[in-house]
Short mmCIF file of C-alpha atoms in Angstrom, two decimals:
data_model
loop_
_atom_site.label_atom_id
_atom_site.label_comp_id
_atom_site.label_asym_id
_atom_site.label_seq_id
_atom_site.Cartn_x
_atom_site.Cartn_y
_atom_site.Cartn_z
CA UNK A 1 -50.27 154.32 8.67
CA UNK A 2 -50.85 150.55 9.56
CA UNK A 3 -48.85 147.60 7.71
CA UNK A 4 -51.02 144.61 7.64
CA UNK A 5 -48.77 141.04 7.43
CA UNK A 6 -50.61 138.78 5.87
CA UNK A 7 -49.07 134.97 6.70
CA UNK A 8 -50.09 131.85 4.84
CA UNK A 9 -51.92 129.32 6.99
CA UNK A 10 -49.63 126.83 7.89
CA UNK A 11 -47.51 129.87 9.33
CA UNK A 12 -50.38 130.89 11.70
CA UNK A 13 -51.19 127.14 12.45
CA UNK A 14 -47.40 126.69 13.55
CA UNK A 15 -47.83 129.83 15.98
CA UNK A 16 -50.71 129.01 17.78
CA UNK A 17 -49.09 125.10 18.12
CA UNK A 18 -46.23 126.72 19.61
CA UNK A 19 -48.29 128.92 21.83
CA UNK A 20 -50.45 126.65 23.16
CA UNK A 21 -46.90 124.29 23.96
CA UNK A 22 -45.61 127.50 25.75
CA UNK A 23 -48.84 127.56 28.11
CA UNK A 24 -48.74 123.97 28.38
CA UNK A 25 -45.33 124.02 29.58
CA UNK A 26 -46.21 127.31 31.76
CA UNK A 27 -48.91 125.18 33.79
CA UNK A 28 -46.64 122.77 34.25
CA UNK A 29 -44.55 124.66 36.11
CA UNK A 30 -47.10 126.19 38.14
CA UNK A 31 -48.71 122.84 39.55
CA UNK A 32 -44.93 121.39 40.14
CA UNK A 33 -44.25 124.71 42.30
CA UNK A 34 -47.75 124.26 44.20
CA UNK A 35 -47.47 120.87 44.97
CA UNK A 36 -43.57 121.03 45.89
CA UNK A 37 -45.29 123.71 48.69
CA UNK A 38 -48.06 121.71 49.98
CA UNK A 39 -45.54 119.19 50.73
CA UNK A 40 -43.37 121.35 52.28
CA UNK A 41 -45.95 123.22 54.62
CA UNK A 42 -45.39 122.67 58.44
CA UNK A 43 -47.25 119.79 59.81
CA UNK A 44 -48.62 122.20 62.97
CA UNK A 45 -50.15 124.71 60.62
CA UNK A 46 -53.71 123.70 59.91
CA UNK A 47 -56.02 125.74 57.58
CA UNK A 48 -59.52 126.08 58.71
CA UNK A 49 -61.85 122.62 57.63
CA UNK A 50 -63.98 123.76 55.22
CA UNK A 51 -61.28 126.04 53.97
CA UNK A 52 -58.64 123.47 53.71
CA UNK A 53 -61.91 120.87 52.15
CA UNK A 54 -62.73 123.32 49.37
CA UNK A 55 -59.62 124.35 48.52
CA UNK A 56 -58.39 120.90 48.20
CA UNK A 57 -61.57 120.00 45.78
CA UNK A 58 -60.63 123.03 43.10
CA UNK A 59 -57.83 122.16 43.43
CA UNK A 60 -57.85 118.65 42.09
CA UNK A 61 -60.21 119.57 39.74
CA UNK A 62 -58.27 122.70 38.80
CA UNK A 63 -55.09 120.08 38.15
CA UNK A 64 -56.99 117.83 36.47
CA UNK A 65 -59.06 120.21 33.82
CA UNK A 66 -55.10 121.46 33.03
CA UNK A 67 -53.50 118.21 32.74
CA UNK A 68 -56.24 117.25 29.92
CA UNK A 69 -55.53 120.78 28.41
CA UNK A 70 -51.80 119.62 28.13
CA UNK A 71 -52.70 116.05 26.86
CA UNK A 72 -54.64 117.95 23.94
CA UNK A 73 -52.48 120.26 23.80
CA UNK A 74 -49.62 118.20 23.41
CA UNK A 75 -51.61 115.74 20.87
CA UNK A 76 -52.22 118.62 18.39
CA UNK A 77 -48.47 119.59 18.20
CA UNK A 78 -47.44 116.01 17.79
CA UNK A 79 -50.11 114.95 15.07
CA UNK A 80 -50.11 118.09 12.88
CA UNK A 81 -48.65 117.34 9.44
CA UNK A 82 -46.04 119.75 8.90
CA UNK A 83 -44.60 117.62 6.12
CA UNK A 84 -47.54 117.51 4.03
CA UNK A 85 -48.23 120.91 4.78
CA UNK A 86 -44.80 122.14 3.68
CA UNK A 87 -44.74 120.46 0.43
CA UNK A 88 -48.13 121.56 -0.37
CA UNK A 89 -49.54 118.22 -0.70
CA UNK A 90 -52.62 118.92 1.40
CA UNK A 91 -55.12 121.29 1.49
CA UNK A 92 -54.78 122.57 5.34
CA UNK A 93 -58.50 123.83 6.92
CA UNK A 94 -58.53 125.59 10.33
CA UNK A 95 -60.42 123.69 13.17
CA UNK A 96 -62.12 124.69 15.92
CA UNK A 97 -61.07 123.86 19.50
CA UNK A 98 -63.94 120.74 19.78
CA UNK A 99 -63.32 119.48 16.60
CA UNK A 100 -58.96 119.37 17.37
CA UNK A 101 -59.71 117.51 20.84
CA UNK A 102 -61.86 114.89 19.15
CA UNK A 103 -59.19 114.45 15.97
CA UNK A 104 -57.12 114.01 18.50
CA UNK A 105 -58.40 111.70 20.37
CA UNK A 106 -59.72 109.68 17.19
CA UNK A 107 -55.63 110.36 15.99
CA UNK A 108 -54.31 108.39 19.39
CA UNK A 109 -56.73 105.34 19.23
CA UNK A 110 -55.70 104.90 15.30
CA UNK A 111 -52.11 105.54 16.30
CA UNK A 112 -52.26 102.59 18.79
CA UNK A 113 -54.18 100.60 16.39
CA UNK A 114 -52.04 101.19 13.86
CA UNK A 115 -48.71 100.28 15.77
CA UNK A 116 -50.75 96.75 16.93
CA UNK A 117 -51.31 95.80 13.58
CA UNK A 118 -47.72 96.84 11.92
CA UNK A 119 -45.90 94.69 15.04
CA UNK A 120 -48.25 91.84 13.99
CA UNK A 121 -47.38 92.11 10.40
CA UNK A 122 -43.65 93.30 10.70
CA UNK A 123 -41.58 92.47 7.44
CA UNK A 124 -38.08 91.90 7.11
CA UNK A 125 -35.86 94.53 6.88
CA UNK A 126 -34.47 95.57 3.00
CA UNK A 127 -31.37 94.25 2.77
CA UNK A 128 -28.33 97.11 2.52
CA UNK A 129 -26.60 95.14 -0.54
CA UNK A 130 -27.72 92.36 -2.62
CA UNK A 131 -27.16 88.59 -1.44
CA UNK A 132 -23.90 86.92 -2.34
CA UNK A 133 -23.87 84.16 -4.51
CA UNK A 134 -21.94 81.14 -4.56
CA UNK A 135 -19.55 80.69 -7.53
CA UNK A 136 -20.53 78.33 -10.20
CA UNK A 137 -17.75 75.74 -10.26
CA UNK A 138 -16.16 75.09 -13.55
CA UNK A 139 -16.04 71.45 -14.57
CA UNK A 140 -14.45 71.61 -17.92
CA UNK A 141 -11.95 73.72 -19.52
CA UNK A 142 -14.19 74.27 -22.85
CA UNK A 143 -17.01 76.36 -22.89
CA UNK A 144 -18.65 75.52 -26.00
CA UNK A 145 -18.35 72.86 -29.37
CA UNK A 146 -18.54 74.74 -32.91
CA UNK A 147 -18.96 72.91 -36.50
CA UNK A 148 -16.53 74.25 -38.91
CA UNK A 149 -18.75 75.29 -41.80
CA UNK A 150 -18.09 74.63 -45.30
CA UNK A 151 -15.50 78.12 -46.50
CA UNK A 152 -15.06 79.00 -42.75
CA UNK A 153 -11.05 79.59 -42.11
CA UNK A 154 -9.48 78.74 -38.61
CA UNK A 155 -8.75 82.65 -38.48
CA UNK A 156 -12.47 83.70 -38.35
CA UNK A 157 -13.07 80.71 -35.63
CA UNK A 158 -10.82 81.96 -33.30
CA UNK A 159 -11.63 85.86 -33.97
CA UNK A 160 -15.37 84.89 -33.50
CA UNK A 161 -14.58 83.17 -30.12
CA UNK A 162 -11.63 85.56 -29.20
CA UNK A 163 -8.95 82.88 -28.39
CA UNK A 164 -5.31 82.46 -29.60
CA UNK A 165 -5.34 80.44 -32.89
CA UNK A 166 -2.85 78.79 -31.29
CA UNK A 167 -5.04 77.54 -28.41
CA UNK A 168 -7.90 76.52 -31.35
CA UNK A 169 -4.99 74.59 -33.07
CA UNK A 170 -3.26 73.02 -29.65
CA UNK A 171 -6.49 71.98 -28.13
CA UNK A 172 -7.75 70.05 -30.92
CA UNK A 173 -4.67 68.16 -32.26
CA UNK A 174 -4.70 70.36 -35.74
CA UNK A 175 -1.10 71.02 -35.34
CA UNK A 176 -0.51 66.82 -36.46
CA UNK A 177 -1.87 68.32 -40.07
CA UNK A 178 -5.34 66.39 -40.46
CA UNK A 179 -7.15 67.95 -42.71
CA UNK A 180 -10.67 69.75 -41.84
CA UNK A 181 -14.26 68.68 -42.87
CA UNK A 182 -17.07 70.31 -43.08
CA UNK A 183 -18.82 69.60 -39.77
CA UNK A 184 -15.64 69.03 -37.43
CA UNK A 185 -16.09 69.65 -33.82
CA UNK A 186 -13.98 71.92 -32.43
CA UNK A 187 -13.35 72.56 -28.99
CA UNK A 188 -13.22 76.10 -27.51
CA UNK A 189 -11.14 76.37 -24.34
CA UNK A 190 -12.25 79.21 -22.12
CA UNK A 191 -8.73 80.47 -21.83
CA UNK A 192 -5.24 80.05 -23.71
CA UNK A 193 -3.25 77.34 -23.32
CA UNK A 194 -2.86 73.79 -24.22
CA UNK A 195 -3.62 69.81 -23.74
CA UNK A 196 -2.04 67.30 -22.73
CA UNK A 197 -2.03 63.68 -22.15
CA UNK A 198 -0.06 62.47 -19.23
CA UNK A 199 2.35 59.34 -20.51
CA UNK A 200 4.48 57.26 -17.84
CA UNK A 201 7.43 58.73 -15.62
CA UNK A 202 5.95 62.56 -16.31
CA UNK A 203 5.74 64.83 -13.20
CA UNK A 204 4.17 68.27 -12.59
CA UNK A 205 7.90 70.14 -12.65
CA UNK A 206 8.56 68.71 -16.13
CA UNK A 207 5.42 69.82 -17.22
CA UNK A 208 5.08 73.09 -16.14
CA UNK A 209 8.93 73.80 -17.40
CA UNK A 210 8.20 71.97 -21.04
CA UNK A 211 4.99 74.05 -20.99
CA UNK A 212 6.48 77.56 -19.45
CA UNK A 213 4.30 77.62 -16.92
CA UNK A 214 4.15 77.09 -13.13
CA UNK A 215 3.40 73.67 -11.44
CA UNK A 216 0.53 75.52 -9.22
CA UNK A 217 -0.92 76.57 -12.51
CA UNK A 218 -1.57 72.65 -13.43
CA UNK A 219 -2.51 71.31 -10.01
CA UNK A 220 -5.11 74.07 -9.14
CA UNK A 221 -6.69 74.12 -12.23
CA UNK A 222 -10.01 72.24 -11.35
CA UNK A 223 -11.43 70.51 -14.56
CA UNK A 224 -7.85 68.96 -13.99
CA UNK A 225 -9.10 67.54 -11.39
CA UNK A 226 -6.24 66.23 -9.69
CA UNK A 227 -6.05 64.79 -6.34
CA UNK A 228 -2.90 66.22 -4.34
CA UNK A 229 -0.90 66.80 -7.92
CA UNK A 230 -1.30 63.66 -8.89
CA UNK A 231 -0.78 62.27 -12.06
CA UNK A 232 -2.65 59.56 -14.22
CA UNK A 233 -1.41 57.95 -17.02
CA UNK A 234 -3.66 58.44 -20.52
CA UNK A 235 -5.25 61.30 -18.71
CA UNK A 236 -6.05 64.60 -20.95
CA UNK A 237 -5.46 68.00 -19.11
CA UNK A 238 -5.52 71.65 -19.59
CA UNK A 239 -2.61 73.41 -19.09
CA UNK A 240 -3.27 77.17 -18.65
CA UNK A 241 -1.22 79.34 -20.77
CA UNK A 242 1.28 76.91 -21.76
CA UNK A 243 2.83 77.09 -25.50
CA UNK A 244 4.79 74.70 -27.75
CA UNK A 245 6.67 76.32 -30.69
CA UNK A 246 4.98 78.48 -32.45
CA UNK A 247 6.47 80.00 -35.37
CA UNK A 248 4.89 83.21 -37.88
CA UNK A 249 4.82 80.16 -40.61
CA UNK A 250 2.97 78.23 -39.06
CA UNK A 251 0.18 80.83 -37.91
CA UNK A 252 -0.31 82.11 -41.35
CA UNK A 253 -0.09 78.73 -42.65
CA UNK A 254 -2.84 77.51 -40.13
CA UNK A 255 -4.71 80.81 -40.17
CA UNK A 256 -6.07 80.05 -43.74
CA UNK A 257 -6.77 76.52 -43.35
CA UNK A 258 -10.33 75.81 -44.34
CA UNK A 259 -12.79 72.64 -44.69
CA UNK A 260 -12.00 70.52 -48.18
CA UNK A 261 -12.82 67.05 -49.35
CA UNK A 262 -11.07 64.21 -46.90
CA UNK A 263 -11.31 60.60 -46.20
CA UNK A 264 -10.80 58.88 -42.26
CA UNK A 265 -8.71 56.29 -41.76
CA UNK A 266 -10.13 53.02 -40.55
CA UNK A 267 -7.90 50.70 -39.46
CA UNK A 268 -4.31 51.41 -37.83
CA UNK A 269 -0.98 50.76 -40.02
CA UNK A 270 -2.67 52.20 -43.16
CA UNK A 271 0.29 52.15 -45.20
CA UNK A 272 0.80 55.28 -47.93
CA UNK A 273 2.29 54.75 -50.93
CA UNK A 274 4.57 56.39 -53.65
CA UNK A 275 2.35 54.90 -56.42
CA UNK A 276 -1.32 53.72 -56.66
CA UNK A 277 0.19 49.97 -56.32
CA UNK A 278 1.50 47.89 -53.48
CA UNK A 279 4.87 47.59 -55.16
CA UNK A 280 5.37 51.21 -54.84
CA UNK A 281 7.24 52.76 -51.98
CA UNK A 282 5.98 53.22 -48.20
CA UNK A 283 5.92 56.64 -47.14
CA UNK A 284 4.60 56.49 -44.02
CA UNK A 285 1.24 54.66 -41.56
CA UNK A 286 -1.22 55.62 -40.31
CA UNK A 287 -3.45 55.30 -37.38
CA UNK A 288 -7.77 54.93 -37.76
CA UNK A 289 -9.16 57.64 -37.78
CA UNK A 290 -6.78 60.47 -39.28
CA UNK A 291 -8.10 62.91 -41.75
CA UNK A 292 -6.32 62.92 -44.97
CA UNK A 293 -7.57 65.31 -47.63
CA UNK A 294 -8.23 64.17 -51.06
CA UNK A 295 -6.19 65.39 -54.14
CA UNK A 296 -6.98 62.78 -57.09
CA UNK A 297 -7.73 59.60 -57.72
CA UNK A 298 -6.11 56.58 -59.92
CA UNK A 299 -8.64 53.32 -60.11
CA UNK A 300 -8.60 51.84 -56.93
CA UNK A 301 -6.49 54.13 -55.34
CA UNK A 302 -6.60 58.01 -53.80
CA UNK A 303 -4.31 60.46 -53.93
CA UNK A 304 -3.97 61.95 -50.36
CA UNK A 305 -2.59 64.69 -48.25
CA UNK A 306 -0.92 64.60 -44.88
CA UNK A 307 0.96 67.56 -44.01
CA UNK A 308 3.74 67.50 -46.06
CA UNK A 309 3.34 63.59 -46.72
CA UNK A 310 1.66 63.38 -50.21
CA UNK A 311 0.77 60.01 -51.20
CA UNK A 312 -1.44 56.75 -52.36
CA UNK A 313 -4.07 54.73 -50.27
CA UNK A 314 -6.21 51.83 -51.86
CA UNK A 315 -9.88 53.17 -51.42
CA UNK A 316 -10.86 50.42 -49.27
CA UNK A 317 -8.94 51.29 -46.52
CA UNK A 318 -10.82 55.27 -45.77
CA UNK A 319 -13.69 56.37 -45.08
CA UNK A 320 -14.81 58.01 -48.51
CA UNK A 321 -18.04 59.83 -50.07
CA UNK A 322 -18.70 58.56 -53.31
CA UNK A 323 -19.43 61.78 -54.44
CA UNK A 324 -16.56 63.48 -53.64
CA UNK A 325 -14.39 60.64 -54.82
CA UNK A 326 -15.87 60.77 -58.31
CA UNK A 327 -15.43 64.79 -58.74
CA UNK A 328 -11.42 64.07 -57.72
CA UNK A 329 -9.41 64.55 -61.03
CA UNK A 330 -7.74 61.23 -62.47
CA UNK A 331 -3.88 61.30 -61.81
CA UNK A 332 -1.44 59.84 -63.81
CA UNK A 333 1.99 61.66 -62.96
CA UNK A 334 3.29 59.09 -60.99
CA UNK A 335 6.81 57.10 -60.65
CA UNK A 336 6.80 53.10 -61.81
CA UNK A 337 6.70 50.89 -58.83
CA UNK A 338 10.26 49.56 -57.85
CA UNK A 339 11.45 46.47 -59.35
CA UNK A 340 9.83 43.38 -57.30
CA UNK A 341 12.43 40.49 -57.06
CA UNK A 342 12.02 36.85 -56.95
CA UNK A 343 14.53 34.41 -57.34
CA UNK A 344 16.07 33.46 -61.10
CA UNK A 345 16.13 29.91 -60.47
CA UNK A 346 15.41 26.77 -58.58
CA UNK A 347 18.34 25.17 -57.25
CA UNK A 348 21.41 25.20 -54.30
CA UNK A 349 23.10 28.12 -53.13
CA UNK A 350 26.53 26.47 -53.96
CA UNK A 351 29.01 29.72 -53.62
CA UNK A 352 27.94 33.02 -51.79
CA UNK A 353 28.96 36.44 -52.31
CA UNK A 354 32.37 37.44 -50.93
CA UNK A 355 36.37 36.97 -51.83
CA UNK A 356 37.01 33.48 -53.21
CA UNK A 357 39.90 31.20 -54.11
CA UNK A 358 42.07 34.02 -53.59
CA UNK A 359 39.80 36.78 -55.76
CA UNK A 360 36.41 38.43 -55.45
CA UNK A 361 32.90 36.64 -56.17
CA UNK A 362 30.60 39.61 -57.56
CA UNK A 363 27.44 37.36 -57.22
CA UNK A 364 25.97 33.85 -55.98
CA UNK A 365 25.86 30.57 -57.76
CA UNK A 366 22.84 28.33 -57.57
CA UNK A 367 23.55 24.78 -59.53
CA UNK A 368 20.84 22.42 -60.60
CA UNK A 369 20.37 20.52 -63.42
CA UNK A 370 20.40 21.00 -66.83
CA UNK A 371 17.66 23.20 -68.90
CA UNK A 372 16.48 24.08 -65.47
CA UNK A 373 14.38 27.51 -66.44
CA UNK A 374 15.49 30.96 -65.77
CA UNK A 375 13.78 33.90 -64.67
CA UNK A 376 13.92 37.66 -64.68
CA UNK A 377 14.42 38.35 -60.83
CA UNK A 378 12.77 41.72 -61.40
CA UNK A 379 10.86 43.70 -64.39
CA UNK A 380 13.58 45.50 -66.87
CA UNK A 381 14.95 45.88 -70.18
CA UNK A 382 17.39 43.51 -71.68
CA UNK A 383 20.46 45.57 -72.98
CA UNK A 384 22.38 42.42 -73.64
CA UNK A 385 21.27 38.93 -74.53
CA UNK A 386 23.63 35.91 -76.43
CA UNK A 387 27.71 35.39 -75.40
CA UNK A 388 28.81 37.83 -73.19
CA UNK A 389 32.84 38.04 -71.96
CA UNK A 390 33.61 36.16 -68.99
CA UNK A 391 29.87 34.22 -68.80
CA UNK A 392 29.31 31.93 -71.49
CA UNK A 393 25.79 32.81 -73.07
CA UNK A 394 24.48 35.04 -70.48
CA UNK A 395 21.53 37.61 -70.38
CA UNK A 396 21.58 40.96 -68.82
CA UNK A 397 18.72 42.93 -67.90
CA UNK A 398 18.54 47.00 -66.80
CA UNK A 399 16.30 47.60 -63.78
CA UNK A 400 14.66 50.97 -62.63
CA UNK A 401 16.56 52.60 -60.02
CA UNK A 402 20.16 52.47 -61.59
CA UNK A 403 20.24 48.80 -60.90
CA UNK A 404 21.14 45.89 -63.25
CA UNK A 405 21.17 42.51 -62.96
CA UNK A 406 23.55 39.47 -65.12
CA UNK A 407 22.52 35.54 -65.75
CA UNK A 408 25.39 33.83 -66.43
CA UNK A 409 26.06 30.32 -67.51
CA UNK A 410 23.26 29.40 -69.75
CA UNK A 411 22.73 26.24 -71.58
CA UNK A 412 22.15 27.58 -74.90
CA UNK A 413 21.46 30.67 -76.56
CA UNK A 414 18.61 32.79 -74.61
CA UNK A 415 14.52 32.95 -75.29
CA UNK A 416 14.92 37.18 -75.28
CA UNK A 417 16.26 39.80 -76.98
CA UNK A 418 17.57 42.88 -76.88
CA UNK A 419 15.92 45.59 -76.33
CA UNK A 420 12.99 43.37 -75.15
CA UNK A 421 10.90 44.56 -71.72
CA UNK A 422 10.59 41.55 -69.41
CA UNK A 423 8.27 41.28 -66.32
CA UNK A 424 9.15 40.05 -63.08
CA UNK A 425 9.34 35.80 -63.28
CA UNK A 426 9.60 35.64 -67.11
CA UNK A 427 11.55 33.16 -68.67
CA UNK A 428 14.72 34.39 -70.37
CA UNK A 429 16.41 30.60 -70.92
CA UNK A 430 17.76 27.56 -69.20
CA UNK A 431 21.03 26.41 -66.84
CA UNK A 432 24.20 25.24 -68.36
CA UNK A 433 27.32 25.37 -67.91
CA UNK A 434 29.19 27.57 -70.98
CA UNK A 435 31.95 29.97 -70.51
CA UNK A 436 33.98 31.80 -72.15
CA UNK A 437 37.70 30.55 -72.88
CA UNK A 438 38.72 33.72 -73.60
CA UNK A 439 37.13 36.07 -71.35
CA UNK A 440 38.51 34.26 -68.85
CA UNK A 441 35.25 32.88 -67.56
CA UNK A 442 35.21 29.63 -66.41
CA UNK A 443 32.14 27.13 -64.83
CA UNK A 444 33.25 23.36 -62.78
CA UNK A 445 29.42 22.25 -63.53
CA UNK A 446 25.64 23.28 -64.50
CA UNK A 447 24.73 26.34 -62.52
CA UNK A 448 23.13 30.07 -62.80
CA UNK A 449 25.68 32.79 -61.90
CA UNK A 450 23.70 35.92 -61.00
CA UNK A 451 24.91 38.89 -59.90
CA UNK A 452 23.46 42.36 -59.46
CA UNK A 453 25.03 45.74 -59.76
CA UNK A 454 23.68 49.24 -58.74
CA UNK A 455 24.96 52.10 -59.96
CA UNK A 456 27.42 49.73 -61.87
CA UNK A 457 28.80 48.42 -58.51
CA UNK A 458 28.42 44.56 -57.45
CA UNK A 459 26.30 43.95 -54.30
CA UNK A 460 25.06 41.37 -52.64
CA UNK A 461 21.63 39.20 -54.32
CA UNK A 462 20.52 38.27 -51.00
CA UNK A 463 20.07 41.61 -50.22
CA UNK A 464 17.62 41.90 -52.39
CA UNK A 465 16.31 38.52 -52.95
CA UNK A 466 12.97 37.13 -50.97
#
C-alpha cells in the first residue's frame, strides 16, 4: 500500500529553497578545497601544457557557471515572500528555473533602486512619546468673572464653580455686608484662600501666621508677583489657603444671600441717619461706592441696609433707579429727631455753671436788658408756665430724651401755656428780673437763668448749647 503526502505549496516552495541553499553551500566547499590545493601543489611538479591549459580553462569556467548558480540561488531564498505567503495574502504560482533567474535579477536592480530613492527621501524617525510642552504660566489668581443673576444665591455660585463659599465671600469683600445686585462681578479664584492688601510695617511672617499659612506659600505664588518677598504698600495679593474667622452663622447666613434692590454710595462720609432728617441721629459713614440695599422710603429720604446698620440716607447722596425707588413701601415707624438747641437769649454769660458763693449754681446766667426776647432752646412741651418757686415768673419746657429745660427770671408773665408744644427758637417771653421772696429765689439785676436737667439731674447748658 502507498501513502501519498500531499503538502500545500508554500511547503514544497520552502524545500526546494532550502535544497538548492544546501547545494549552494556544497559547491562552495568544493571550489574552497580545490583552490586551497592548487595553491598548495609543489612548485617542481608541472602538468603536461595542454593538460595543465585545458584544465585551467574548465576550470574557470566551471567556477564561474557555479558562482552565478549560487548568486541565483542565493537571490531566490532571500526574495521569496514567506510572510505574505504565510498569512495567505498572496496567491503563490510555481516558476520555472528562467523565469526565477530573471525575477531575480529584475528583484536586485528594484532593490537597489528602491534603497536610492528611500535614502534620498528619508523621514524623521516617529517619536517614542509625545513632545513636552512648556507650562502655561499663570498670571492671575482668578480664572474667570461671573454676573450674579437676578434669584441666584451665593451657595449655587460657589457649588457651580466648586470653591469654598468662603473663598467667593473673602475674595470679593462680601464679608463687609454690601448688599448684591443683579449684575455684580464676582471674582472666581482658582483655588481657596484669600486677599489681601498690603498696609505699612506688614511683613511676610505676620502674614502667613494671621493667615495660617506659610511665608513660602505667599512669596512663590506668582500672580503675587513679588520680587525677593517683597512687599508693596496698597498692593492686592492672593494668599493661598489662608482663612479669617469663619463661623457656621455666618456660612448659612451668607449661603442664602441673593441679588435685591440697592443703591451705591457716591461720595465718601455719607452720613446714615436714625430718622429721614438731618436732626436725627448718626449711625455710622460711609465710603463711595458701598452697596446698601433698599428697605423703604420716606420723601426725600431711603431707608437702607448695611449689615446690621439699618438706617436713613437723603436720596441725593446714592446711586438709585427710579423704578425701584418708587416700588419701596413708604415708612413711617420712625423715632422724632432729637431736640436741636440754640441759645434762649441774647446777652453776657455773667455766672457759669459750678459751686457759687458758697452753694451750687444748677445753670448759667446771661443778663441783658429788659424785655430782651426769650426762646425755646429746643422743641418740647411746656409742663409749667407763670410763677414758679425759687424763679420769679419762669417757664419750663419737657424735651424728648428725658431732658427738661427751666427759664427763669422773666419780666412779666409768659407768651405760652401749658400744655402748649413749642418749636425750637420760639418765643416764650422777655428778661426781667422777678423772684420769688419766698421760694428763696433771688436776682441782683435783669437776666435769663436757664438751666437744664436730664433725667431730673442739673447739667451743664454749654454742653449742649451751639
Amino acid at each position: 500500500m502507498q501513502v501519498i503526502f500531499n503538502h500545500p505549496p508554500w511547503f514544497e516552495r520552502w524545500m526546494r529553497s532550502r535544497r538548492r541553499l544546501a547545494t549552494a553551500r556544497y559547491t562552495v566547499r568544493r571550489l574552497r578545497n580545490r583552490t586551497i590545493v592548487s595553491v598548495l601543489r609543489p612548485p617542481d611538479v608541472a602538468p603536461l601544457p595542454v593538460v595543465q591549459w585545458r584544465f585551467r580553462l574548465s576550470r574557470q569556467v566551471g567556477h564561474g557557471f557555479l558562482l552565478l548558480a549560487v548568486i541565483v540561488m542565493l537571490a531566490v531564498d532571500y526574495s521569496f515572500p514567506w510572510q505574505q505567503l504565510i498569512t495567505g495574502r498572496h496567491q503563490v504560482h510555481t516558476p520555472s528555473v528562467a523565469t526565477v533567474v530573471a525575477t531575480s535579477a529584475e528583484q536586485a536592480v528594484g532593490v537597489a533602486r528602491a534603497v536610492r530613492v528611500t535614502a534620498s527621501v528619508a523621514r524623521e524617525p516617529e517619536p517614542i512619546a509625545p513632545a513636552l510642552r512648556a507650562p502655561v504660566p499663570v498670571v492671575t489668581a482668578y480664572r474667570t468673572t461671573h454676573l450674579l443673576a437676578e434669584g441666584e444665591t451665593l451657595a449655587e455660585v460657589a457649588a457651580r464653580y466648586q470653591i469654598p463659599l468662603s473663598t467667593l465671600v473673602w475674595t470679593n469683600g462680601l464679608d463687609r455686608g454690601d448688599a448684591l445686585r443683579v449684575g455684580q462681578p464676582l471674582r472666581i479664584a482658582r483655588l481657596a484662600g484669600v486677599t489681601h492688601t498690603v498696609e505699612a510695617g506688614e511683613t511676610l511672617a505676620a502674614l502667613a501666621e494671621r493667615y495660617g499659612v506659610a511665608p513660602e506659600a505667599i512669596a512663590t505664588f506668582a500672580p503675587n508677583r513679588l520680587r525677593n518677598g517683597q512687599l508693596i504698600v496698597g498692593q492686592e495679593i492672593f494668599i493661598p489657603g489662608g482663612r479669617l474667622a469663619w463661623s457656621p452663622e455666618q456660612e448659612a447666613a451668607f449661603a442664602q444671600r441673593k441679588a435685591e434692590p440697592v443703591g451705591i454710595v457716591l461720595a465718601n462720609e455719607t452720613n446714615v441717619r436714625s430718622g429721614p432728617s438731618t436732626d436725627h441721629q448718626r449711625l455710622a459713614q460711609l465710603t463711595a461706592g458701598r452697596q446698601v440695599a433698599l428697605r423703604g422710603r420716606y420723601g426725600d429720604w431711603v431707608l437702607v441696609a448695611l449689615g446690621e446698620t439699618i438706617g436713613w440716607i437723603r436720596s441725593d447722596l446714592l446711586e438709585l433707579d427710579p423704578e425701584q425707588v418708587a416700588a419701596l413701601p413708604e415708612v413711617r415707624d420712625f423715632p422724632p429727631p432729637p431736640p436741636r438747641w440754640v441759645w434762649p437769649a441774647q446777652g453776657v454769660l455773667t455766672s457759669g455753671f459750678g459751686p457759687r458763693w458758697g452753694g451750687f449754681h444748677n445753670g448759667i446766667d446771661i443778663a441783658n436788658v429788659a424785655w430782651t426776647p426769650i426762646v425755646a432752646a429746643s422743641r418740647g412741651w411746656v409742663y409749667e408756665a407763670g410763677r414758679c418757686s425759687g424763679y420769679g415768673y419762669c417757664v419750663k419746657i419737657r424735651h424728648p430724651g428725658g431732658i427738661e429745660t427751666i427759664y427763669g427770671h422773666l419780666v412779666t408773665r409768659p407768651v405760652v401755656q401749658v400744655g402748649q408744644e413749642v418749636s425750637t427758637g420760639q418765643l416764650i417771653g422777655y428778661m426781667g428780673s422777678t423772684y420769688d421772696r419766698a421760694g428763696g429765689g433771688y436776682s441782683t439785676g435783669v437776666h435769663l437763668h436757664f438751666t437744664i436737667l436730664v433725667n431730673g439731674r442739673a447739667v451743664n447748658p454749654l454742653r449742649y448749647l451751639p
